[in-house]
């Protein structure tokens, strides 16, 4: 790909995901520059060799020299950063992101941008229940899914550029969804699951659960260690799709409860067989 010869990549936001991108791309020989307001994050990245240069404030020349920018910011901060600093962007610049919702941000960012730069959205479906660049690890991309989220404003070249980035990072499967389809899907496979995990941890005030639980409870609640600032913002930006998925889940749970209350063993077993059948699809190589 032509873009691979362009060596300077700017990463804005050096947390878990931004740091993991930096590790992968630096290892592949790209010139990596990072910006983050957290001085400790920048210092750690520099000491560990994750980046070539790092800044705790916007360095105009570093933005001007970037051939590509990866934004790993909260949606609201992302929007304001582009609004304030896009005058520094090099003509022909490619931009992408790691933001967890798309409809509420992609169209707005694309509407803000100059016509000589392009933003192609993406969502790396990888992560851990810990945060910050100190926990970054590009191995989280292996066997993970990567969703490219184009709109009618995106060129075929930008879509292919974004897919090639996913391939370079090591993602196993690269898919393409519209912003609306992405948000509906994410409402189910990501946001609803976090809501369930949080609810499991908050519906009982027994402080001794850790003394009694097995792997099933630990596995189900792993993601309950949650960044409340980030996830509450994502939930609100995707409120309607998430509410629809919550209603579907509540209906399903109510139906299962009724089977139990009515003693409908065969009904419960049928649900379990269907669940087993569908879960088996995740285990196929």
PDB file of C-alpha atoms in Angstrom:
ATOM      1  CA  UNK A   1       0.000   0.000   0.000  1.00  0.00           C
ATOM      2  CA  UNK A   2       1.177   3.483  -0.865  1.00  0.00           C
ATOM      3  CA  UNK A   3       0.442   4.798   2.615  1.00  0.00           C
ATOM      4  CA  UNK A   4       2.921   2.379   4.191  1.00  0.00           C
ATOM      5  CA  UNK A   5       5.740   4.507   2.802  1.00  0.00           C
ATOM      6  CA  UNK A   6       4.406   7.434   4.811  1.00  0.00           C
ATOM      7  CA  UNK A   7       6.179   6.922   8.072  1.00  0.00           C
ATOM      8  CA  UNK A   8       4.905   9.638  10.406  1.00  0.00           C
ATOM      9  CA  UNK A   9       1.849   8.710  12.453  1.00  0.00           C
ATOM     10  CA  UNK A  10       0.437  10.914  15.189  1.00  0.00           C
ATOM     11  CA  UNK A  11      -1.535   9.274  18.000  1.00  0.00           C
ATOM     12  CA  UNK A  12      -3.714  11.668  19.985  1.00  0.00           C
ATOM     13  CA  UNK A  13      -4.650  10.100  23.299  1.00  0.00           C
ATOM     14  CA  UNK A  14      -2.187   7.668  24.858  1.00  0.00           C
ATOM     15  CA  UNK A  15      -4.299   5.403  27.010  1.00  0.00           C
ATOM     16  CA  UNK A  16      -4.732   1.649  26.716  1.00  0.00           C
ATOM     17  CA  UNK A  17      -5.810   1.701  23.088  1.00  0.00           C
ATOM     18  CA  UNK A  18      -3.589   4.549  21.888  1.00  0.00           C
ATOM     19  CA  UNK A  19      -0.638   2.949  23.638  1.00  0.00           C
ATOM     20  CA  UNK A  20      -1.369  -0.445  22.080  1.00  0.00           C
ATOM     21  CA  UNK A  21      -1.526   1.130  18.611  1.00  0.00           C
ATOM     22  CA  UNK A  22       1.791   2.849  19.338  1.00  0.00           C
ATOM     23  CA  UNK A  23       3.433  -0.432  20.372  1.00  0.00           C
ATOM     24  CA  UNK A  24       2.293  -2.230  17.223  1.00  0.00           C
ATOM     25  CA  UNK A  25       3.128   0.530  14.754  1.00  0.00           C
ATOM     26  CA  UNK A  26       6.476   1.412  16.332  1.00  0.00           C
ATOM     27  CA  UNK A  27       7.472  -2.249  16.160  1.00  0.00           C
ATOM     28  CA  UNK A  28       6.603  -2.181  12.438  1.00  0.00           C
ATOM     29  CA  UNK A  29       8.987   0.698  11.852  1.00  0.00           C
ATOM     30  CA  UNK A  30       6.676   3.691  11.736  1.00  0.00           C
ATOM     31  CA  UNK A  31       7.719   7.036  13.168  1.00  0.00           C
ATOM     32  CA  UNK A  32       5.297   7.514  16.057  1.00  0.00           C
ATOM     33  CA  UNK A  33       4.468  10.816  17.720  1.00  0.00           C
ATOM     34  CA  UNK A  34       2.018  10.936  20.619  1.00  0.00           C
ATOM     35  CA  UNK A  35       0.104  13.678  22.387  1.00  0.00           C
ATOM     36  CA  UNK A  36      -1.610  13.284  25.736  1.00  0.00           C
ATOM     37  CA  UNK A  37      -2.307  15.736  28.540  1.00  0.00           C
ATOM     38  CA  UNK A  38      -1.058  13.206  31.101  1.00  0.00           C
ATOM     39  CA  UNK A  39       2.661  13.822  31.642  1.00  0.00           C
ATOM     40  CA  UNK A  40       3.196  10.405  33.233  1.00  0.00           C
ATOM     41  CA  UNK A  41       1.756   8.681  30.144  1.00  0.00           C
ATOM     42  CA  UNK A  42       4.073  10.548  27.799  1.00  0.00           C
ATOM     43  CA  UNK A  43       7.106   9.985  30.025  1.00  0.00           C
ATOM     44  CA  UNK A  44       6.385   6.259  30.277  1.00  0.00           C
ATOM     45  CA  UNK A  45       5.921   5.932  26.505  1.00  0.00           C
ATOM     46  CA  UNK A  46       9.193   7.714  25.854  1.00  0.00           C
ATOM     47  CA  UNK A  47      11.113   5.656  28.403  1.00  0.00           C
ATOM     48  CA  UNK A  48       9.726   2.411  27.010  1.00  0.00           C
ATOM     49  CA  UNK A  49      10.405   3.361  23.414  1.00  0.00           C
ATOM     50  CA  UNK A  50       6.746   3.236  22.403  1.00  0.00           C
ATOM     51  CA  UNK A  51       6.997   6.590  20.643  1.00  0.00           C
ATOM     52  CA  UNK A  52       9.687   8.661  18.976  1.00  0.00           C
ATOM     53  CA  UNK A  53       8.381  11.935  20.340  1.00  0.00           C
ATOM     54  CA  UNK A  54       5.739  12.752  22.907  1.00  0.00           C
ATOM     55  CA  UNK A  55       4.023  15.968  23.971  1.00  0.00           C
ATOM     56  CA  UNK A  56       1.654  16.960  26.756  1.00  0.00           C
ATOM     57  CA  UNK A  57       0.226  19.782  24.677  1.00  0.00           C
ATOM     58  CA  UNK A  58      -0.436  20.282  21.001  1.00  0.00           C
ATOM     59  CA  UNK A  59       2.849  20.790  19.144  1.00  0.00           C
ATOM     60  CA  UNK A  60       1.952  22.501  15.831  1.00  0.00           C
ATOM     61  CA  UNK A  61       4.896  21.146  13.833  1.00  0.00           C
ATOM     62  CA  UNK A  62       4.168  17.598  14.979  1.00  0.00           C
ATOM     63  CA  UNK A  63       0.624  17.917  13.680  1.00  0.00           C
ATOM     64  CA  UNK A  64       1.786  19.491  10.409  1.00  0.00           C
ATOM     65  CA  UNK A  65       4.257  16.672   9.793  1.00  0.00           C
ATOM     66  CA  UNK A  66       1.801  13.834  10.397  1.00  0.00           C
ATOM     67  CA  UNK A  67       0.845  11.712   7.385  1.00  0.00           C
ATOM     68  CA  UNK A  68      -1.884   9.997   9.410  1.00  0.00           C
ATOM     69  CA  UNK A  69      -3.558  10.644  12.753  1.00  0.00           C
ATOM     70  CA  UNK A  70      -5.154   8.065  15.042  1.00  0.00           C
ATOM     71  CA  UNK A  71      -7.539   9.587  17.572  1.00  0.00           C
ATOM     72  CA  UNK A  72      -7.963   7.669  20.844  1.00  0.00           C
ATOM     73  CA  UNK A  73     -10.034  10.276  22.673  1.00  0.00           C
ATOM     74  CA  UNK A  74     -13.445  10.512  24.302  1.00  0.00           C
ATOM     75  CA  UNK A  75     -15.975  11.554  21.632  1.00  0.00           C
ATOM     76  CA  UNK A  76     -16.538  15.078  22.946  1.00  0.00           C
ATOM     77  CA  UNK A  77     -12.819  15.783  23.261  1.00  0.00           C
ATOM     78  CA  UNK A  78     -12.248  14.337  19.783  1.00  0.00           C
ATOM     79  CA  UNK A  79     -14.783  16.731  18.284  1.00  0.00           C
ATOM     80  CA  UNK A  80     -13.245  19.801  19.907  1.00  0.00           C
ATOM     81  CA  UNK A  81      -9.683  18.763  19.045  1.00  0.00           C
ATOM     82  CA  UNK A  82     -10.523  18.549  15.346  1.00  0.00           C
ATOM     83  CA  UNK A  83     -12.430  21.822  15.447  1.00  0.00           C
ATOM     84  CA  UNK A  84      -9.511  23.655  17.036  1.00  0.00           C
ATOM     85  CA  UNK A  85      -6.493  22.176  15.262  1.00  0.00           C
ATOM     86  CA  UNK A  86      -7.515  21.012  11.796  1.00  0.00           C
ATOM     87  CA  UNK A  87      -5.939  24.117  10.293  1.00  0.00           C
ATOM     88  CA  UNK A  88      -2.607  22.397  11.026  1.00  0.00           C
ATOM     89  CA  UNK A  89      -3.432  19.232   9.065  1.00  0.00           C
ATOM     90  CA  UNK A  90      -1.314  18.364   6.065  1.00  0.00           C
ATOM     91  CA  UNK A  91      -3.293  18.255   2.776  1.00  0.00           C
ATOM     92  CA  UNK A  92      -4.113  14.633   1.975  1.00  0.00           C
ATOM     93  CA  UNK A  93      -4.028  13.598   5.642  1.00  0.00           C
ATOM     94  CA  UNK A  94      -5.833  10.385   6.603  1.00  0.00           C
ATOM     95  CA  UNK A  95      -7.516  10.207  10.016  1.00  0.00           C
ATOM     96  CA  UNK A  96      -9.109   7.348  11.902  1.00  0.00           C
ATOM     97  CA  UNK A  97     -10.280   6.708  15.443  1.00  0.00           C
ATOM     98  CA  UNK A  98     -11.064   4.037  18.034  1.00  0.00           C
ATOM     99  CA  UNK A  99     -14.322   5.573  19.293  1.00  0.00           C
ATOM    100  CA  UNK A 100     -16.961   3.148  20.589  1.00  0.00           C
ATOM    101  CA  UNK A 101     -19.979   4.884  19.016  1.00  0.00           C
ATOM    102  CA  UNK A 102     -20.199   6.270  15.515  1.00  0.00           C
ATOM    103  CA  UNK A 103     -23.493   7.888  14.438  1.00  0.00           C
ATOM    104  CA  UNK A 104     -23.207  10.654  17.016  1.00  0.00           C
ATOM    105  CA  UNK A 105     -19.650  11.616  16.057  1.00  0.00           C
ATOM    106  CA  UNK A 106     -18.630  10.472  12.556  1.00  0.00           C
ATOM    107  CA  UNK A 107     -20.984  12.652  10.545  1.00  0.00           C
ATOM    108  CA  UNK A 108     -20.195  15.676  12.673  1.00  0.00           C
ATOM    109  CA  UNK A 109     -16.426  15.237  12.356  1.00  0.00           C
ATOM    110  CA  UNK A 110     -16.689  14.735   8.606  1.00  0.00           C
ATOM    111  CA  UNK A 111     -18.843  17.847   8.360  1.00  0.00           C
ATOM    112  CA  UNK A 112     -16.240  19.864  10.253  1.00  0.00           C
ATOM    113  CA  UNK A 113     -13.272  18.785   8.158  1.00  0.00           C
ATOM    114  CA  UNK A 114     -11.593  20.617   5.337  1.00  0.00           C
ATOM    115  CA  UNK A 115     -12.202  18.976   1.951  1.00  0.00           C
ATOM    116  CA  UNK A 116      -8.520  18.061   1.488  1.00  0.00           C
ATOM    117  CA  UNK A 117      -8.345  15.673   4.468  1.00  0.00           C
ATOM    118  CA  UNK A 118     -10.370  12.530   5.147  1.00  0.00           C
ATOM    119  CA  UNK A 119     -11.700  10.845   8.268  1.00  0.00           C
ATOM    120  CA  UNK A 120     -12.521   7.147   8.011  1.00  0.00           C
ATOM    121  CA  UNK A 121     -13.908   5.722  11.253  1.00  0.00           C
ATOM    122  CA  UNK A 122     -12.924   2.395  12.768  1.00  0.00           C
ATOM    123  CA  UNK A 123     -13.599   0.429  15.934  1.00  0.00           C
ATOM    124  CA  UNK A 124     -11.003  -2.062  17.202  1.00  0.00           C
ATOM    125  CA  UNK A 125     -13.007  -4.666  19.112  1.00  0.00           C
ATOM    126  CA  UNK A 126     -10.218  -5.303  21.565  1.00  0.00           C
ATOM    127  CA  UNK A 127      -9.533  -4.172  25.070  1.00  0.00           C
ATOM    128  CA  UNK A 128      -8.890  -5.118  28.653  1.00  0.00           C
ATOM    129  CA  UNK A 129     -10.516  -4.329  31.985  1.00  0.00           C
ATOM    130  CA  UNK A 130      -7.541  -2.111  32.859  1.00  0.00           C
ATOM    131  CA  UNK A 131      -6.648   1.327  31.590  1.00  0.00           C
ATOM    132  CA  UNK A 132      -3.751   3.544  30.679  1.00  0.00           C
ATOM    133  CA  UNK A 133      -0.650   3.266  28.545  1.00  0.00           C
ATOM    134  CA  UNK A 134       1.143   1.257  31.230  1.00  0.00           C
ATOM    135  CA  UNK A 135      -1.300  -1.575  30.533  1.00  0.00           C
ATOM    136  CA  UNK A 136      -1.071  -1.270  26.744  1.00  0.00           C
ATOM    137  CA  UNK A 137      -0.334  -4.453  24.814  1.00  0.00           C
ATOM    138  CA  UNK A 138      -0.595  -4.905  21.058  1.00  0.00           C
ATOM    139  CA  UNK A 139      -1.248  -8.630  21.569  1.00  0.00           C
ATOM    140  CA  UNK A 140      -4.867  -7.697  22.337  1.00  0.00           C
ATOM    141  CA  UNK A 141      -5.349  -7.227  18.585  1.00  0.00           C
ATOM    142  CA  UNK A 142      -4.542 -10.843  17.769  1.00  0.00           C
ATOM    143  CA  UNK A 143      -7.669 -12.892  17.003  1.00  0.00           C
ATOM    144  CA  UNK A 144      -9.772  -9.745  17.569  1.00  0.00           C
ATOM    145  CA  UNK A 145     -12.281  -8.079  15.245  1.00  0.00           C
ATOM    146  CA  UNK A 146     -11.837  -4.695  13.566  1.00  0.00           C
ATOM    147  CA  UNK A 147     -14.813  -2.767  12.186  1.00  0.00           C
ATOM    148  CA  UNK A 148     -14.373  -0.139   9.478  1.00  0.00           C
ATOM    149  CA  UNK A 149     -17.255   2.358   9.488  1.00  0.00           C
ATOM    150  CA  UNK A 150     -17.444   4.332   6.226  1.00  0.00           C
ATOM    151  CA  UNK A 151     -20.017   6.875   5.075  1.00  0.00           C
ATOM    152  CA  UNK A 152     -20.897   8.223   1.654  1.00  0.00           C
ATOM    153  CA  UNK A 153     -18.213  10.875   2.156  1.00  0.00           C
ATOM    154  CA  UNK A 154     -15.424   8.307   2.231  1.00  0.00           C
ATOM    155  CA  UNK A 155     -13.398   7.398  -0.827  1.00  0.00           C
ATOM    156  CA  UNK A 156     -12.552   3.782  -1.731  1.00  0.00           C
ATOM    157  CA  UNK A 157      -8.905   4.675  -1.122  1.00  0.00           C
ATOM    158  CA  UNK A 158      -9.620   5.745   2.469  1.00  0.00           C
ATOM    159  CA  UNK A 159     -11.646   2.612   3.178  1.00  0.00           C
ATOM    160  CA  UNK A 160      -8.824   0.420   1.897  1.00  0.00           C
ATOM    161  CA  UNK A 161      -6.280   2.486   3.858  1.00  0.00           C
ATOM    162  CA  UNK A 162      -8.240   1.842   7.049  1.00  0.00           C
ATOM    163  CA  UNK A 163      -8.553  -1.874   6.331  1.00  0.00           C
ATOM    164  CA  UNK A 164      -4.831  -2.106   5.626  1.00  0.00           C
ATOM    165  CA  UNK A 165      -4.185  -0.493   9.017  1.00  0.00           C
ATOM    166  CA  UNK A 166      -6.290  -3.184  10.665  1.00  0.00           C
ATOM    167  CA  UNK A 167      -4.356  -5.886   8.830  1.00  0.00           C
ATOM    168  CA  UNK A 168      -1.022  -4.369   9.873  1.00  0.00           C
ATOM    169  CA  UNK A 169      -2.129  -4.257  13.497  1.00  0.00           C
ATOM    170  CA  UNK A 170      -2.861  -7.975  13.355  1.00  0.00           C
ATOM    171  CA  UNK A 171      -6.637  -8.157  13.622  1.00  0.00           C
ATOM    172  CA  UNK A 172      -8.099 -11.518  12.642  1.00  0.00           C
ATOM    173  CA  UNK A 173     -11.304 -10.338  10.976  1.00  0.00           C
ATOM    174  CA  UNK A 174     -12.004  -6.985   9.320  1.00  0.00           C
ATOM    175  CA  UNK A 175     -15.639  -6.046   8.723  1.00  0.00           C
ATOM    176  CA  UNK A 176     -17.458  -3.051   7.307  1.00  0.00           C
ATOM    177  CA  UNK A 177     -20.620  -1.499   8.779  1.00  0.00           C
ATOM    178  CA  UNK A 178     -22.486   1.779   8.381  1.00  0.00           C
ATOM    179  CA  UNK A 179     -22.465   4.047  11.461  1.00  0.00           C
ATOM    180  CA  UNK A 180     -26.082   3.132  12.204  1.00  0.00           C
ATOM    181  CA  UNK A 181     -25.536  -0.628  11.842  1.00  0.00           C
ATOM    182  CA  UNK A 182     -22.374  -0.334  13.939  1.00  0.00           C
ATOM    183  CA  UNK A 183     -24.164   1.404  16.788  1.00  0.00           C
ATOM    184  CA  UNK A 184     -27.020  -1.114  16.818  1.00  0.00           C
ATOM    185  CA  UNK A 185     -24.559  -4.003  16.897  1.00  0.00           C
ATOM    186  CA  UNK A 186     -22.332  -2.383  19.525  1.00  0.00           C
ATOM    187  CA  UNK A 187     -25.395  -1.666  21.642  1.00  0.00           C
ATOM    188  CA  UNK A 188     -25.841  -5.423  21.889  1.00  0.00           C
ATOM    189  CA  UNK A 189     -22.396  -7.049  21.858  1.00  0.00           C
ATOM    190  CA  UNK A 190     -20.566  -4.423  23.928  1.00  0.00           C
ATOM    191  CA  UNK A 191     -22.722  -1.886  25.722  1.00  0.00           C
ATOM    192  CA  UNK A 192     -25.477  -4.252  26.852  1.00  0.00           C
ATOM    193  CA  UNK A 193     -22.890  -6.705  28.149  1.00  0.00           C
ATOM    194  CA  UNK A 194     -21.290  -3.947  30.222  1.00  0.00           C
ATOM    195  CA  UNK A 195     -24.718  -2.995  31.601  1.00  0.00           C
ATOM    196  CA  UNK A 196     -25.334  -6.625  32.587  1.00  0.00           C
ATOM    197  CA  UNK A 197     -21.930  -6.904  34.260  1.00  0.00           C
ATOM    198  CA  UNK A 198     -22.479  -3.684  36.219  1.00  0.00           C
ATOM    199  CA  UNK A 199     -25.959  -4.817  37.275  1.00  0.00           C
ATOM    200  CA  UNK A 200     -24.625  -8.178  38.461  1.00  0.00           C
ATOM    201  CA  UNK A 201     -22.092  -6.421  40.653  1.00  0.00           C
ATOM    202  CA  UNK A 202     -24.595  -3.938  42.083  1.00  0.00           C
ATOM    203  CA  UNK A 203     -27.701  -6.112  42.638  1.00  0.00           C
ATOM    204  CA  UNK A 204     -26.204  -7.765  45.726  1.00  0.00           C
ATOM    205  CA  UNK A 205     -24.538  -5.932  48.594  1.00  0.00           C
ATOM    206  CA  UNK A 206     -22.898  -9.094  49.932  1.00  0.00           C
ATOM    207  CA  UNK A 207     -19.299  -8.007  50.435  1.00  0.00           C
ATOM    208  CA  UNK A 208     -18.142 -11.625  50.830  1.00  0.00           C
ATOM    209  CA  UNK A 209     -19.074 -12.774  47.309  1.00  0.00           C
ATOM    210  CA  UNK A 210     -15.390 -13.053  46.434  1.00  0.00           C
ATOM    211  CA  UNK A 211     -15.119 -15.843  49.033  1.00  0.00           C
ATOM    212  CA  UNK A 212     -17.759 -17.969  47.328  1.00  0.00           C
ATOM    213  CA  UNK A 213     -17.713 -17.343  43.587  1.00  0.00           C
ATOM    214  CA  UNK A 214     -16.368 -19.615  40.887  1.00  0.00           C
ATOM    215  CA  UNK A 215     -15.093 -18.880  37.418  1.00  0.00           C
ATOM    216  CA  UNK A 216     -18.546 -18.329  35.919  1.00  0.00           C
ATOM    217  CA  UNK A 217     -19.245 -15.235  38.022  1.00  0.00           C
ATOM    218  CA  UNK A 218     -15.716 -13.909  37.570  1.00  0.00           C
ATOM    219  CA  UNK A 219     -15.939 -14.364  33.787  1.00  0.00           C
ATOM    220  CA  UNK A 220     -19.341 -12.692  33.564  1.00  0.00           C
ATOM    221  CA  UNK A 221     -18.266  -9.696  35.629  1.00  0.00           C
ATOM    222  CA  UNK A 222     -14.734  -9.167  34.324  1.00  0.00           C
ATOM    223  CA  UNK A 223     -15.835  -6.030  32.450  1.00  0.00           C
ATOM    224  CA  UNK A 224     -17.617  -4.616  35.511  1.00  0.00           C
ATOM    225  CA  UNK A 225     -14.349  -2.875  36.390  1.00  0.00           C
ATOM    226  CA  UNK A 226     -15.447   0.008  34.244  1.00  0.00           C
ATOM    227  CA  UNK A 227     -14.309   3.524  33.354  1.00  0.00           C
ATOM    228  CA  UNK A 228     -17.465   5.367  34.438  1.00  0.00           C
ATOM    229  CA  UNK A 229     -16.612   8.640  32.672  1.00  0.00           C
ATOM    230  CA  UNK A 230     -16.005   7.014  29.293  1.00  0.00           C
ATOM    231  CA  UNK A 231     -18.777   4.425  29.335  1.00  0.00           C
ATOM    232  CA  UNK A 232     -21.489   6.783  30.579  1.00  0.00           C
ATOM    233  CA  UNK A 233     -20.625   9.134  27.706  1.00  0.00           C
ATOM    234  CA  UNK A 234     -20.779   6.250  25.214  1.00  0.00           C
ATOM    235  CA  UNK A 235     -24.098   5.020  26.635  1.00  0.00           C
ATOM    236  CA  UNK A 236     -25.674   8.463  26.324  1.00  0.00           C
ATOM    237  CA  UNK A 237     -24.416   8.915  22.772  1.00  0.00           C
ATOM    238  CA  UNK A 238     -25.914   5.543  21.832  1.00  0.00           C
ATOM    239  CA  UNK A 239     -28.959   5.785  24.083  1.00  0.00           C
ATOM    240  CA  UNK A 240     -31.728   4.686  21.696  1.00  0.00           C
ATOM    241  CA  UNK A 241     -29.961   1.601  20.262  1.00  0.00           C
ATOM    242  CA  UNK A 242     -28.857   0.589  23.758  1.00  0.00           C
ATOM    243  CA  UNK A 243     -32.376   1.009  25.170  1.00  0.00           C
ATOM    244  CA  UNK A 244     -33.731  -1.226  22.399  1.00  0.00           C
ATOM    245  CA  UNK A 245     -31.188  -3.915  23.226  1.00  0.00           C
ATOM    246  CA  UNK A 246     -31.901  -3.618  26.952  1.00  0.00           C
ATOM    247  CA  UNK A 247     -35.631  -4.069  26.290  1.00  0.00           C
ATOM    248  CA  UNK A 248     -34.970  -7.183  24.186  1.00  0.00           C
ATOM    249  CA  UNK A 249     -32.807  -8.620  26.959  1.00  0.00           C
ATOM    250  CA  UNK A 250     -35.360  -7.811  29.660  1.00  0.00           C
ATOM    251  CA  UNK A 251     -38.088  -9.506  27.590  1.00  0.00           C
ATOM    252  CA  UNK A 252     -35.907 -12.578  27.147  1.00  0.00           C
ATOM    253  CA  UNK A 253     -35.077 -12.677  30.859  1.00  0.00           C
ATOM    254  CA  UNK A 254     -38.763 -12.285  31.754  1.00  0.00           C
ATOM    255  CA  UNK A 255     -39.614 -15.164  29.455  1.00  0.00           C
ATOM    256  CA  UNK A 256     -36.985 -17.377  31.043  1.00  0.00           C
ATOM    257  CA  UNK A 257     -38.229 -16.391  34.496  1.00  0.00           C
ATOM    258  CA  UNK A 258     -41.761 -17.408  33.552  1.00  0.00           C
ATOM    259  CA  UNK A 259     -40.547 -20.811  32.361  1.00  0.00           C
ATOM    260  CA  UNK A 260     -38.866 -21.330  35.718  1.00  0.00           C
ATOM    261  CA  UNK A 261     -41.911 -20.149  37.682  1.00  0.00           C
ATOM    262  CA  UNK A 262     -44.218 -22.386  35.616  1.00  0.00           C
ATOM    263  CA  UNK A 263     -41.928 -25.397  35.896  1.00  0.00           C
ATOM    264  CA  UNK A 264     -41.453 -25.472  32.118  1.00  0.00           C
ATOM    265  CA  UNK A 265     -38.338 -27.647  32.064  1.00  0.00           C
ATOM    266  CA  UNK A 266     -38.528 -28.415  28.364  1.00  0.00           C
ATOM    267  CA  UNK A 267     -38.857 -24.703  27.559  1.00  0.00           C
ATOM    268  CA  UNK A 268     -35.729 -23.923  29.573  1.00  0.00           C
ATOM    269  CA  UNK A 269     -33.848 -26.814  27.992  1.00  0.00           C
ATOM    270  CA  UNK A 270     -34.780 -25.598  24.523  1.00  0.00           C
ATOM    271  CA  UNK A 271     -33.377 -22.155  25.364  1.00  0.00           C
ATOM    272  CA  UNK A 272     -30.207 -23.787  26.668  1.00  0.00           C
ATOM    273  CA  UNK A 273     -29.825 -25.871  23.515  1.00  0.00           C
ATOM    274  CA  UNK A 274     -30.253 -22.773  21.358  1.00  0.00           C
ATOM    275  CA  UNK A 275     -27.737 -20.896  23.519  1.00  0.00           C
ATOM    276  CA  UNK A 276     -25.207 -23.713  23.232  1.00  0.00           C
ATOM    277  CA  UNK A 277     -25.679 -23.882  19.465  1.00  0.00           C
ATOM    278  CA  UNK A 278     -25.142 -20.152  18.996  1.00  0.00           C
ATOM    279  CA  UNK A 279     -22.197 -19.954  21.383  1.00  0.00           C
ATOM    280  CA  UNK A 280     -20.454 -22.759  19.493  1.00  0.00           C
ATOM    281  CA  UNK A 281     -20.098 -20.409  16.505  1.00  0.00           C
ATOM    282  CA  UNK A 282     -17.611 -18.351  18.528  1.00  0.00           C
ATOM    283  CA  UNK A 283     -15.345 -21.368  18.984  1.00  0.00           C
ATOM    284  CA  UNK A 284     -14.884 -22.138  15.283  1.00  0.00           C
ATOM    285  CA  UNK A 285     -11.395 -21.480  13.917  1.00  0.00           C
TER     286      UNK A 285
END
